[in-house]
Amino acid sequence: MHNVTLNNGVQMPILGFGVYQIPPEQTEQAVTEALAAGYRLLDTAAAYGNEEAVGRAIKNSGIARKELFVTTKLWIQDAPAQENTRRAFETSLNKLGLDHLDLYLMHQPYGDVYGQWRAMEAVNREGLAQAIGVANFHPDRLLDLILNNEVTPAVNQIETHPFFQRTADQQLMREHGVQHQSWGGFAEGKNNLFTHPVLSEIGAAHGKSAAQVVLRWLVQRDIVTIPKSVRPERMAQNLDVFDFELTHDQMARIATLDTGTTLFFDHRDPEMVAWLSKRRLDN
Ligand code: NAP
């Protein structure tokens, strides 16, 4: 597995396994199968409701903790944000059955972002989270967070797939040492991604699927990706992207698929701010 080096020196696998929308009762089996397939980066969130199942799969795998890279995410907290963030962090750690996280992300750019970030800086300083980062931050919010705080986020996890490529966002993140991580790398299959003619044709030239072309395209852009699947054959297929290389022309063809807009939701849309901000989790 190829690693990227985060801005504090921490090594992170460039390809991992995401567990969003895997029901808690299926998650232990899915993560067990993913670990058996060779995944070492696991991406969950308090909001996914499946941290305990992820933790059970980790424990039962017998894989040494230092071999794994575990990410979970903080949901929006009520005031006082610093206190509540610490409690939410400890709850996640307990549910996962771990004594530290590799990466702790702020899931949404809402609420008392600064109070939440200061509490995350503290768990990072104490070594309880090896790295801290954010998700769903547009460049303006990201830059504001960077310029007005001590710790620069190690990662920004944002919607990134062939139909929403985020090249300008990636450029800004590069300039500030923030690792770009893709969520929804397959756009959850929207726009017929898995049978898309351009992606399928490029895949055929390499004996690979459209899905593998997408993952390879992300890897070649130095973007960390976390495909989700509950099917072992797809888990294996999604890991098998390190034995071929897309040509400059193939990368350029994929670049033409960019629509420049989200296929899911815009975090700057007031309705989305209101909808996500209504949700609270028990810490
Ligand atoms: P995704 O990875 O883009 O797509 C998952 C879908 O693709 C599933 O329906 C899966 O079906 C299918 N699939 C997987 N591999 C395939 C293959 N080789 N061929 C055909 N179909 C395939 O979607 P996602 O789960 O939304 O995103 C990935 C991860 O990003 C999440 O699990 C989560 O960890 C993270 N995420 C983060 C945020 C955030 O706000 N930070 C938001 C969304 C997601 P099967 O399972 O049936 O195979």
PDB file of C-alpha atoms and ligand atoms in Angstrom, residues 18-21 43-44 48 73 107-108 135-136 157 182-189 194 209 211 226-231 234 237-238, ligand 1:
ATOM      1  CA  GLY A  18     -15.290   3.788   4.114  1.00  0.00           C
ATOM      2  CA  VAL A  19     -18.264   2.555   6.125  1.00  0.00           C
ATOM      3  CA  TYR A  20     -20.900   5.267   5.552  1.00  0.00           C
ATOM      4  CA  GLN A  21     -24.380   3.776   5.039  1.00  0.00           C
ATOM      5  CA  ASP A  43     -13.044   5.638   7.833  1.00  0.00           C
ATOM      6  CA  THR A  44     -16.083   5.926  10.110  1.00  0.00           C
ATOM      7  CA  TYR A  48     -22.648   6.750  10.993  1.00  0.00           C
ATOM      8  CA  LYS A  73     -15.405  12.227  12.894  1.00  0.00           C
ATOM      9  CA  HIS A 107     -17.364  16.350  10.081  1.00  0.00           C
ATOM     10  CA  GLN A 108     -19.110  19.618   9.184  1.00  0.00           C
ATOM     11  CA  ALA A 135     -14.300  17.558   6.183  1.00  0.00           C
ATOM     12  CA  ASN A 136     -16.536  19.498   3.833  1.00  0.00           C
ATOM     13  CA  GLN A 157     -12.113  15.211   3.299  1.00  0.00           C
ATOM     14  CA  SER A 182     -12.018  12.157  -1.444  1.00  0.00           C
ATOM     15  CA  TRP A 183     -15.396  11.080  -0.165  1.00  0.00           C
ATOM     16  CA  GLY A 184     -17.896   9.569  -2.580  1.00  0.00           C
ATOM     17  CA  GLY A 185     -15.093   8.733  -5.004  1.00  0.00           C
ATOM     18  CA  PHE A 186     -17.590   6.743  -7.102  1.00  0.00           C
ATOM     19  CA  ALA A 187     -20.221   9.470  -6.693  1.00  0.00           C
ATOM     20  CA  GLU A 188     -22.141   6.555  -5.120  1.00  0.00           C
ATOM     21  CA  GLY A 189     -22.710   5.358  -8.710  1.00  0.00           C
ATOM     22  CA  PHE A 194     -19.691   2.275 -13.176  1.00  0.00           C
ATOM     23  CA  SER A 209     -13.130  -1.706 -14.541  1.00  0.00           C
ATOM     24  CA  ALA A 211     -14.346   1.750 -10.764  1.00  0.00           C
ATOM     25  CA  ILE A 226     -11.946   5.491   0.769  1.00  0.00           C
ATOM     26  CA  PRO A 227     -14.312   3.449  -1.432  1.00  0.00           C
ATOM     27  CA  LYS A 228     -17.184   1.695   0.321  1.00  0.00           C
ATOM     28  CA  SER A 229     -18.445  -1.756  -0.604  1.00  0.00           C
ATOM     29  CA  VAL A 230     -20.137  -4.551   1.302  1.00  0.00           C
ATOM     30  CA  ARG A 231     -19.094  -7.118  -1.339  1.00  0.00           C
ATOM     31  CA  ARG A 234     -15.517  -5.433  -5.026  1.00  0.00           C
ATOM     32  CA  GLN A 237     -11.144  -5.099  -6.981  1.00  0.00           C
ATOM     33  CA  ASN A 238     -11.018  -1.641  -5.379  1.00  0.00           C
TER      34      ASN A 238
HETATM   35  P1  NAP B   1     -18.793   5.624  -2.863  1.00  0.00           P
HETATM   36  O1  NAP B   1     -17.588   4.950  -2.307  1.00  0.00           O
HETATM   37  O2  NAP B   1     -18.647   6.690  -3.885  1.00  0.00           O
HETATM   38  O3  NAP B   1     -19.758   4.544  -3.500  1.00  0.00           O
HETATM   39  C1  NAP B   1     -20.224   3.435  -2.803  1.00  0.00           C
HETATM   40  C2  NAP B   1     -21.171   2.663  -3.728  1.00  0.00           C
HETATM   41  O4  NAP B   1     -20.432   2.061  -4.809  1.00  0.00           O
HETATM   42  C3  NAP B   1     -21.886   1.542  -3.035  1.00  0.00           C
HETATM   43  O5  NAP B   1     -23.214   1.544  -3.498  1.00  0.00           O
HETATM   44  C4  NAP B   1     -21.158   0.275  -3.507  1.00  0.00           C
HETATM   45  O6  NAP B   1     -22.077  -0.803  -3.550  1.00  0.00           O
HETATM   46  C5  NAP B   1     -20.704   0.661  -4.878  1.00  0.00           C
HETATM   47  N1  NAP B   1     -19.433   0.027  -5.301  1.00  0.00           N
HETATM   48  C6  NAP B   1     -18.279  -0.020  -4.588  1.00  0.00           C
HETATM   49  N2  NAP B   1     -17.296  -0.595  -5.314  1.00  0.00           N
HETATM   50  C7  NAP B   1     -17.831  -0.922  -6.511  1.00  0.00           C
HETATM   51  C8  NAP B   1     -17.301  -1.528  -7.673  1.00  0.00           C
HETATM   52  N3  NAP B   1     -16.013  -1.904  -7.746  1.00  0.00           N
HETATM   53  N4  NAP B   1     -18.146  -1.737  -8.730  1.00  0.00           N
HETATM   54  C9  NAP B   1     -19.440  -1.353  -8.681  1.00  0.00           C
HETATM   55  N5  NAP B   1     -20.000  -0.767  -7.582  1.00  0.00           N
HETATM   56  C10 NAP B   1     -19.192  -0.545  -6.512  1.00  0.00           C
HETATM   57  O7  NAP B   1     -19.714   6.223  -1.697  1.00  0.00           O
HETATM   58  P2  NAP B   1     -19.600   6.686  -0.190  1.00  0.00           P
HETATM   59  O8  NAP B   1     -19.716   5.482   0.684  1.00  0.00           O
HETATM   60  O9  NAP B   1     -20.582   7.761  -0.003  1.00  0.00           O
HETATM   61  O10 NAP B   1     -18.147   7.317  -0.027  1.00  0.00           O
HETATM   62  C11 NAP B   1     -17.022   6.605   0.430  1.00  0.00           C
HETATM   63  C12 NAP B   1     -16.718   6.917   1.883  1.00  0.00           C
HETATM   64  O11 NAP B   1     -16.481   8.319   2.066  1.00  0.00           O
HETATM   65  C13 NAP B   1     -17.860   6.630   2.869  1.00  0.00           C
HETATM   66  O12 NAP B   1     -18.053   5.267   3.131  1.00  0.00           O
HETATM   67  C14 NAP B   1     -17.431   7.448   4.063  1.00  0.00           C
HETATM   68  O13 NAP B   1     -16.445   6.761   4.805  1.00  0.00           O
HETATM   69  C15 NAP B   1     -16.876   8.698   3.392  1.00  0.00           C
HETATM   70  N6  NAP B   1     -17.880   9.795   3.294  1.00  0.00           N
HETATM   71  C16 NAP B   1     -17.644  10.943   3.995  1.00  0.00           C
HETATM   72  C17 NAP B   1     -18.533  12.004   3.939  1.00  0.00           C
HETATM   73  C18 NAP B   1     -18.249  13.250   4.716  1.00  0.00           C
HETATM   74  O14 NAP B   1     -19.138  14.113   4.839  1.00  0.00           O
HETATM   75  N7  NAP B   1     -17.056  13.415   5.247  1.00  0.00           N
HETATM   76  C19 NAP B   1     -19.690  11.921   3.150  1.00  0.00           C
HETATM   77  C20 NAP B   1     -19.913  10.731   2.427  1.00  0.00           C
HETATM   78  C21 NAP B   1     -19.000   9.686   2.509  1.00  0.00           C
HETATM   79  P3  NAP B   1     -21.842  -2.171  -2.679  1.00  0.00           P
HETATM   80  O15 NAP B   1     -21.576  -1.762  -1.252  1.00  0.00           O
HETATM   81  O16 NAP B   1     -23.128  -2.911  -2.871  1.00  0.00           O
HETATM   82  O17 NAP B   1     -20.662  -2.854  -3.329  1.00  0.00           O
END
